[in-house]
């Protein structure tokens, strides 16, 4: 799958618009720098101290001052107009629109709600290509930030101050991003993964996510399910069709279908799942999941169960 | 000037020999602005060394992706301390040192208006700084970034790890102390400049360094109270549950962002204006030309000072405020580029047609112009709001503000040291070490930071202890770290030079560079009372006029009316 990680590789219409503006500004800035540097270098070479030359003491030339006041002023006004145009293009007011996806940031993971379908998921976002989508951002605790470089814009995720962002993804693929606003110990491991899919694939994914969890398929997995209840995992985590009391932690209904664990910290493999359950702090320092103190066979059973939740 | 030869026999040639400055007590109890200035210099240099060492540790941690040498906890403390140290405890007081030491000398005064308050400012700064560092020993220091956004810093969530611990309290109280000191310094400088100029030094004859320091003092006076208010609110939130910033109870974390940046943006000008002043003194002297566009320079400074209070929300362009607010702040931010541009072009025009001698001080000024232009241009890019959405909080920003603060301010400070160290100590800094230092710093700085613009573009966010192995990031960071070590070496050589030259440096004489402002009219180091006599001030370059007056300096320099003003 095509991976998008960089501002310079836009994957949305909005990112493309912003990037064009960026190149315009970059061009102007480069030109200005070349002029300034050229003047400096010329002065440095030409006016080096030489014996016996007494420089003139010219102290002012008003037309020169006027020149270098007006030219920058014109440039600044031009850039301002550019800014306003792109702003309106990229992020028109969202009045009255219902969001297609609500992202709730937590220390240090992402809770996802797809309001039309009622699907709840975590950390790995799926979105359809070619639709004009409205995303809404809320925070459950501190200030976070939502930044997927190839989406162009980023937005702060502020408690008590929901924000929105428009997106029209143009290219399917995997988009990587991260929390951009320092939010505490786990900030570096608060990754974002967005799978941009064709509308059909996206609908299929959504339909799959809206199903309750599949029942355990082996004896070991059934033991795992039992442990999940016994060890109080349910206090924090929900698994739809099993127990949905916990709201403080990622929804695990389809955790087996995710490609990574703990907001992009680990690839989702049985070994890593075991590693995570053994000691989450060792994987992601500060994480708000306690070390449960599980026996190796319990870990094995739990991961068999969780990995089966496709 | 012949004065120097006459003086040389009877006056000490080095600060180490000044009788009044011997003994610890003379320093601890001093109200002499020169001693206080030197204490500011020394303290801020030590903090700078600490901040730079922390930076080297950071760059080592970031040298490769998925690096687990430091834990996130340690790294987060280090970058918070690095930012806090550099801004509040190193660069700002270093500039204050120049202001406190040179303002009275440049206007022909004997001291500042309120010498005791001057001492108090210094001691508050020192104590505040120590208090902030003391938080390291509480075992629960800062991990929040120098901007300390609540609710991360204000609310005690259910688990300890959510929450930034007692370190924040030390940070708050420490900053309140240094902040109080800064406000006092601001008042002191303003009153001194208003009150103690030699009588014929009209405002239009004020050296540009003094102009810029005065505007700077106004900024300090108006900006720091906003920070102090915010700090008090944060303290109340933490200890009395005042809920200013707690959204769950009707507070608003954006209130902090507004208050903090209402201080924070003027602060970044506070961190550059005296630097502009230094450059505006050094370039003319080493080009043997009068500053070009003096009055435009002064007016541009006033304009920057004024505008700097109307741009703070450009630090909040991604907070989702209404567009009409963005328009105002985007425009004011871009507008500030105009007076800044005036300065850059006037400096170049000063060099133009001059007879430039590239001593280390001048080299730093030339590099400063180019580097600061880069930082300024990326700043204008950020004023184009959607580009800010793209790049804010990424390593592009880290590159941007190091181009202004390090490639900008720190380079001007270096120029200031090479220019004025002889005046302060009576000894020249070694030019040989100076040139080595200069090249190491130019190469190291640009190598380390230019490439970080690309780290931001490639998707690296700031304030992370490690980063995933995305395309290009490994290479970029490796290069950046290696060059950072070169920069670090340059800084070490600077410190070596400071120490070695104090003992081994060539005697400076009164006026080694042929400077034209009043501080060069007295001995190096100046006597405790600053001036035996003051030449008349007929223009912005009194010593130039004196030189031209074709007479023996002794006869040409009757004490100007009122001589020592105090
Ligand atoms: C000595 C060379 C320096 C190096 C190698 C260096 C390196 C860095 C790096 C890598 C960061 C980013 C940390 C992160 O986001 O994780 C940083 C942040 C910062 N630096 Fe420097 N720096 C240096 C000097 C300075 C100077 C002279 C200043 C001037 C005031 C300064 C001010 C700051 C500030 C304010 C931050 C932001 C801290 C925060 O995010 O809270 N640095 N520095
Ligand atoms: Cu976050």
mmCIF file of C-alpha atoms in Angstrom, chain A residues 11-255:
data_model
loop_
_atom_site.group_PDB
_atom_site.id
_atom_site.type_symbol
_atom_site.label_atom_id
_atom_site.label_comp_id
_atom_site.label_asym_id
_atom_site.label_seq_id
_atom_site.Cartn_x
_atom_site.Cartn_y
_atom_site.Cartn_z
ATOM 1 C CA UNK A 11 -3.086 13.073 -0.343
ATOM 2 C CA UNK A 12 -6.035 15.419 -0.106
ATOM 3 C CA UNK A 13 -7.338 18.262 -2.203
ATOM 4 C CA UNK A 14 -6.805 20.572 0.776
ATOM 5 C CA UNK A 15 -3.197 19.497 1.223
ATOM 6 C CA UNK A 16 -2.608 20.117 -2.454
ATOM 7 C CA UNK A 17 -3.995 23.653 -2.167
ATOM 8 C CA UNK A 18 -1.851 24.404 0.854
ATOM 9 C CA UNK A 19 1.224 22.919 -0.736
ATOM 10 C CA UNK A 20 0.790 25.154 -3.791
ATOM 11 C CA UNK A 21 0.613 28.156 -1.485
ATOM 12 C CA UNK A 22 3.705 26.873 0.281
ATOM 13 C CA UNK A 23 5.627 26.674 -2.963
ATOM 14 C CA UNK A 24 4.584 30.215 -3.881
ATOM 15 C CA UNK A 25 5.794 31.537 -0.533
ATOM 16 C CA UNK A 26 8.934 29.446 -0.767
ATOM 17 C CA UNK A 27 9.646 30.959 -4.162
ATOM 18 C CA UNK A 28 9.195 34.506 -2.909
ATOM 19 C CA UNK A 29 11.250 33.821 0.199
ATOM 20 C CA UNK A 30 14.050 32.283 -1.815
ATOM 21 C CA UNK A 31 14.104 35.275 -4.108
ATOM 22 C CA UNK A 32 14.255 37.697 -1.192
ATOM 23 C CA UNK A 33 16.994 35.672 0.416
ATOM 24 C CA UNK A 34 19.016 35.624 -2.767
ATOM 25 C CA UNK A 35 18.725 39.402 -3.010
ATOM 26 C CA UNK A 36 19.729 39.964 0.609
ATOM 27 C CA UNK A 37 22.528 37.421 0.471
ATOM 28 C CA UNK A 38 23.714 38.810 -2.833
ATOM 29 C CA UNK A 39 23.924 42.312 -1.412
ATOM 30 C CA UNK A 40 25.715 41.102 1.693
ATOM 31 C CA UNK A 41 28.204 39.002 -0.209
ATOM 32 C CA UNK A 42 28.863 41.817 -2.642
ATOM 33 C CA UNK A 43 29.403 44.288 0.187
ATOM 34 C CA UNK A 44 31.653 41.869 2.017
ATOM 35 C CA UNK A 45 33.876 41.356 -1.004
ATOM 36 C CA UNK A 46 33.780 44.825 -2.491
ATOM 37 C CA UNK A 47 34.080 46.903 0.621
ATOM 38 C CA UNK A 48 36.747 45.001 2.498
ATOM 39 C CA UNK A 49 39.096 47.284 4.308
ATOM 40 C CA UNK A 50 41.899 48.531 2.110
ATOM 41 C CA UNK A 51 44.681 50.804 3.120
ATOM 42 C CA UNK A 52 44.143 54.479 2.652
ATOM 43 C CA UNK A 53 40.499 54.456 1.642
ATOM 44 C CA UNK A 54 38.274 56.659 3.764
ATOM 45 C CA UNK A 55 34.633 55.775 3.243
ATOM 46 C CA UNK A 56 32.068 58.484 2.610
ATOM 47 C CA UNK A 57 29.653 59.090 5.444
ATOM 48 C CA UNK A 58 26.320 58.878 3.671
ATOM 49 C CA UNK A 59 23.763 58.681 6.444
ATOM 50 C CA UNK A 60 20.396 58.539 4.721
ATOM 51 C CA UNK A 61 18.629 58.353 1.384
ATOM 52 C CA UNK A 62 14.924 58.707 1.755
ATOM 53 C CA UNK A 63 13.983 57.152 -1.570
ATOM 54 C CA UNK A 64 15.892 54.021 -0.633
ATOM 55 C CA UNK A 65 14.061 53.780 2.660
ATOM 56 C CA UNK A 66 10.757 54.293 0.907
ATOM 57 C CA UNK A 67 11.720 51.580 -1.549
ATOM 58 C CA UNK A 68 12.428 49.007 1.081
ATOM 59 C CA UNK A 69 9.329 49.894 2.986
ATOM 60 C CA UNK A 70 6.928 49.734 0.065
ATOM 61 C CA UNK A 71 8.205 46.625 -1.696
ATOM 62 C CA UNK A 72 7.950 44.423 1.409
ATOM 63 C CA UNK A 73 4.598 45.985 2.189
ATOM 64 C CA UNK A 74 3.263 45.003 -1.212
ATOM 65 C CA UNK A 75 4.608 41.468 -0.794
ATOM 66 C CA UNK A 76 3.052 41.198 2.645
ATOM 67 C CA UNK A 77 -0.332 42.304 1.352
ATOM 68 C CA UNK A 78 -0.062 39.837 -1.496
ATOM 69 C CA UNK A 79 0.715 36.995 0.895
ATOM 70 C CA UNK A 80 -2.176 37.989 3.093
ATOM 71 C CA UNK A 81 -4.597 37.763 0.176
ATOM 72 C CA UNK A 82 -3.136 34.378 -0.696
ATOM 73 C CA UNK A 83 -3.614 33.238 2.888
ATOM 74 C CA UNK A 84 -7.245 34.287 3.026
ATOM 75 C CA UNK A 85 -8.057 32.609 -0.275
ATOM 76 C CA UNK A 86 -6.515 29.318 0.688
ATOM 77 C CA UNK A 87 -8.082 29.399 4.141
ATOM 78 C CA UNK A 88 -11.567 29.722 2.710
ATOM 79 C CA UNK A 89 -10.863 27.093 0.088
ATOM 80 C CA UNK A 90 -9.527 24.600 2.528
ATOM 81 C CA UNK A 91 -11.651 24.995 5.586
ATOM 82 C CA UNK A 92 -15.003 26.592 4.852
ATOM 83 C CA UNK A 93 -17.316 27.070 7.831
ATOM 84 C CA UNK A 94 -18.848 23.800 8.979
ATOM 85 C CA UNK A 95 -22.150 25.259 10.132
ATOM 86 C CA UNK A 96 -24.931 22.736 10.222
ATOM 87 C CA UNK A 97 -22.929 19.813 8.861
ATOM 88 C CA UNK A 98 -22.828 16.601 10.786
ATOM 89 C CA UNK A 99 -19.337 15.172 11.132
ATOM 90 C CA UNK A 100 -18.525 11.973 9.290
ATOM 91 C CA UNK A 101 -16.058 11.033 11.964
ATOM 92 C CA UNK A 102 -15.579 12.214 15.519
ATOM 93 C CA UNK A 103 -12.135 11.750 16.984
ATOM 94 C CA UNK A 104 -11.780 11.887 20.743
ATOM 95 C CA UNK A 105 -8.188 12.201 21.873
ATOM 96 C CA UNK A 106 -7.117 10.514 25.079
ATOM 97 C CA UNK A 107 -3.771 10.321 26.763
ATOM 98 C CA UNK A 108 -2.311 8.539 24.454
ATOM 99 C CA UNK A 109 -4.728 7.025 22.037
ATOM 100 C CA UNK A 110 -7.587 7.964 19.742
ATOM 101 C CA UNK A 111 -11.220 7.045 20.222
ATOM 102 C CA UNK A 112 -13.192 7.015 16.982
ATOM 103 C CA UNK A 113 -16.908 7.384 16.332
ATOM 104 C CA UNK A 114 -18.590 7.172 12.970
ATOM 105 C CA UNK A 115 -21.876 8.874 13.852
ATOM 106 C CA UNK A 116 -23.974 7.808 10.841
ATOM 107 C CA UNK A 117 -23.331 4.120 11.494
ATOM 108 C CA UNK A 118 -22.767 4.245 15.238
ATOM 109 C CA UNK A 119 -19.483 2.396 14.899
ATOM 110 C CA UNK A 120 -16.895 2.892 17.632
ATOM 111 C CA UNK A 121 -13.274 2.049 16.987
ATOM 112 C CA UNK A 122 -9.834 3.080 18.164
ATOM 113 C CA UNK A 123 -6.528 4.344 16.804
ATOM 114 C CA UNK A 124 -6.817 3.189 13.210
ATOM 115 C CA UNK A 125 -9.006 5.421 11.090
ATOM 116 C CA UNK A 126 -10.621 4.290 7.882
ATOM 117 C CA UNK A 127 -11.959 6.876 5.466
ATOM 118 C CA UNK A 128 -13.342 6.776 1.937
ATOM 119 C CA UNK A 129 -11.526 8.414 -0.949
ATOM 120 C CA UNK A 130 -13.164 11.157 -3.005
ATOM 121 C CA UNK A 131 -15.744 12.344 -0.478
ATOM 122 C CA UNK A 132 -15.857 15.777 1.126
ATOM 123 C CA UNK A 133 -15.625 14.720 4.746
ATOM 124 C CA UNK A 134 -16.029 16.680 7.951
ATOM 125 C CA UNK A 135 -13.993 15.503 10.930
ATOM 126 C CA UNK A 136 -14.711 16.648 14.456
ATOM 127 C CA UNK A 137 -12.168 16.623 17.260
ATOM 128 C CA UNK A 138 -12.689 16.476 20.988
ATOM 129 C CA UNK A 139 -10.369 15.812 23.858
ATOM 130 C CA UNK A 140 -11.100 13.750 26.911
ATOM 131 C CA UNK A 141 -8.274 15.145 28.999
ATOM 132 C CA UNK A 142 -5.446 17.501 27.984
ATOM 133 C CA UNK A 143 -4.659 19.385 24.777
ATOM 134 C CA UNK A 144 -3.659 17.085 21.940
ATOM 135 C CA UNK A 145 -3.195 17.704 18.256
ATOM 136 C CA UNK A 146 -4.226 15.857 15.126
ATOM 137 C CA UNK A 147 -1.589 15.930 12.430
ATOM 138 C CA UNK A 148 -1.437 13.776 9.362
ATOM 139 C CA UNK A 149 1.192 15.534 7.246
ATOM 140 C CA UNK A 150 -0.241 14.433 3.917
ATOM 141 C CA UNK A 151 -3.639 15.850 4.901
ATOM 142 C CA UNK A 152 -2.122 19.310 4.912
ATOM 143 C CA UNK A 153 -3.721 20.982 7.871
ATOM 144 C CA UNK A 154 -3.381 20.070 11.469
ATOM 145 C CA UNK A 155 -5.733 21.004 14.245
ATOM 146 C CA UNK A 156 -5.367 21.312 17.992
ATOM 147 C CA UNK A 157 -7.601 19.001 19.974
ATOM 148 C CA UNK A 158 -8.665 20.982 22.982
ATOM 149 C CA UNK A 159 -10.855 19.900 25.890
ATOM 150 C CA UNK A 160 -14.094 21.827 26.001
ATOM 151 C CA UNK A 161 -13.445 23.323 22.571
ATOM 152 C CA UNK A 162 -14.427 20.961 19.749
ATOM 153 C CA UNK A 163 -12.827 21.681 16.383
ATOM 154 C CA UNK A 164 -13.561 20.564 12.869
ATOM 155 C CA UNK A 165 -11.632 19.989 9.673
ATOM 156 C CA UNK A 166 -12.643 19.328 6.070
ATOM 157 C CA UNK A 167 -10.969 16.701 3.966
ATOM 158 C CA UNK A 168 -11.270 15.346 0.471
ATOM 159 C CA UNK A 169 -8.865 12.465 0.189
ATOM 160 C CA UNK A 170 -7.721 12.017 -3.367
ATOM 161 C CA UNK A 171 -5.397 9.063 -3.186
ATOM 162 C CA UNK A 172 -5.972 5.724 -1.489
ATOM 163 C CA UNK A 173 -3.258 4.462 0.798
ATOM 164 C CA UNK A 174 -1.962 4.449 4.323
ATOM 165 C CA UNK A 175 -1.517 7.880 5.904
ATOM 166 C CA UNK A 176 0.700 8.163 8.942
ATOM 167 C CA UNK A 177 0.404 10.947 11.452
ATOM 168 C CA UNK A 178 0.882 11.762 15.064
ATOM 169 C CA UNK A 179 -0.298 13.861 17.967
ATOM 170 C CA UNK A 180 1.417 17.226 17.520
ATOM 171 C CA UNK A 181 0.743 18.952 20.807
ATOM 172 C CA UNK A 182 2.755 17.846 23.796
ATOM 173 C CA UNK A 183 0.355 15.880 25.968
ATOM 174 C CA UNK A 184 2.536 14.158 28.531
ATOM 175 C CA UNK A 185 4.671 11.088 28.830
ATOM 176 C CA UNK A 186 3.205 9.084 25.963
ATOM 177 C CA UNK A 187 3.171 11.947 23.447
ATOM 178 C CA UNK A 188 5.769 10.354 21.185
ATOM 179 C CA UNK A 189 3.722 7.184 20.951
ATOM 180 C CA UNK A 190 0.406 8.665 19.986
ATOM 181 C CA UNK A 191 0.470 7.761 16.349
ATOM 182 C CA UNK A 192 -2.331 8.110 13.856
ATOM 183 C CA UNK A 193 -2.933 5.660 11.022
ATOM 184 C CA UNK A 194 -5.469 6.466 8.373
ATOM 185 C CA UNK A 195 -6.471 3.924 5.758
ATOM 186 C CA UNK A 196 -7.944 5.736 2.799
ATOM 187 C CA UNK A 197 -10.051 3.237 0.887
ATOM 188 C CA UNK A 198 -12.362 3.151 -2.060
ATOM 189 C CA UNK A 199 -15.927 3.924 -0.961
ATOM 190 C CA UNK A 200 -16.878 0.237 -1.433
ATOM 191 C CA UNK A 201 -14.018 -1.044 0.702
ATOM 192 C CA UNK A 202 -14.808 1.567 3.281
ATOM 193 C CA UNK A 203 -18.474 0.540 3.449
ATOM 194 C CA UNK A 204 -17.442 -3.066 3.828
ATOM 195 C CA UNK A 205 -15.063 -2.149 6.632
ATOM 196 C CA UNK A 206 -17.749 -0.102 8.367
ATOM 197 C CA UNK A 207 -20.258 -2.927 8.073
ATOM 198 C CA UNK A 208 -17.742 -5.316 9.565
ATOM 199 C CA UNK A 209 -16.945 -2.967 12.438
ATOM 200 C CA UNK A 210 -20.609 -2.544 13.293
ATOM 201 C CA UNK A 211 -20.944 -6.264 13.987
ATOM 202 C CA UNK A 212 -20.486 -7.425 17.563
ATOM 203 C CA UNK A 213 -17.353 -9.347 18.451
ATOM 204 C CA UNK A 214 -17.058 -12.894 17.241
ATOM 205 C CA UNK A 215 -17.302 -15.479 20.034
ATOM 206 C CA UNK A 216 -14.083 -17.236 21.065
ATOM 207 C CA UNK A 217 -13.193 -19.895 18.541
ATOM 208 C CA UNK A 218 -11.042 -22.218 20.682
ATOM 209 C CA UNK A 219 -10.855 -23.439 24.241
ATOM 210 C CA UNK A 220 -7.844 -21.251 24.882
ATOM 211 C CA UNK A 221 -9.638 -18.202 23.524
ATOM 212 C CA UNK A 222 -12.650 -18.969 25.683
ATOM 213 C CA UNK A 223 -10.368 -19.029 28.714
ATOM 214 C CA UNK A 224 -9.040 -15.692 27.518
ATOM 215 C CA UNK A 225 -12.547 -14.256 27.386
ATOM 216 C CA UNK A 226 -13.140 -15.451 30.909
ATOM 217 C CA UNK A 227 -9.890 -13.832 32.067
ATOM 218 C CA UNK A 228 -10.850 -10.638 30.347
ATOM 219 C CA UNK A 229 -13.817 -10.408 32.650
ATOM 220 C CA UNK A 230 -12.018 -11.756 35.736
ATOM 221 C CA UNK A 231 -8.950 -9.543 35.490
ATOM 222 C CA UNK A 232 -11.077 -6.428 35.299
ATOM 223 C CA UNK A 233 -10.070 -5.581 31.782
ATOM 224 C CA UNK A 234 -13.754 -4.830 31.323
ATOM 225 C CA UNK A 235 -13.504 -1.915 33.704
ATOM 226 C CA UNK A 236 -11.693 0.014 31.076
ATOM 227 C CA UNK A 237 -12.228 -1.783 27.782
ATOM 228 C CA UNK A 238 -15.421 -2.579 25.919
ATOM 229 C CA UNK A 239 -16.052 -5.493 23.603
ATOM 230 C CA UNK A 240 -19.420 -5.200 21.981
ATOM 231 C CA UNK A 241 -21.434 -8.378 22.211
ATOM 232 C CA UNK A 242 -19.423 -9.335 25.305
ATOM 233 C CA UNK A 243 -19.379 -6.517 27.795
ATOM 234 C CA UNK A 244 -19.528 -2.799 27.194
ATOM 235 C CA UNK A 245 -18.975 -1.086 30.505
ATOM 236 C CA UNK A 246 -15.459 0.259 30.082
ATOM 237 C CA UNK A 247 -15.101 3.599 28.367
ATOM 238 C CA UNK A 248 -11.660 4.761 29.486
ATOM 239 C CA UNK A 249 -9.676 2.664 27.071
ATOM 240 C CA UNK A 250 -9.698 1.589 23.430
ATOM 241 C CA UNK A 251 -12.664 -0.415 22.246
ATOM 242 C CA UNK A 252 -11.421 -3.961 21.611
ATOM 243 C CA UNK A 253 -14.380 -5.348 19.674
ATOM 244 C CA UNK A 254 -12.275 -5.773 16.553
ATOM 245 C CA UNK A 255 -8.806 -5.326 17.981
#
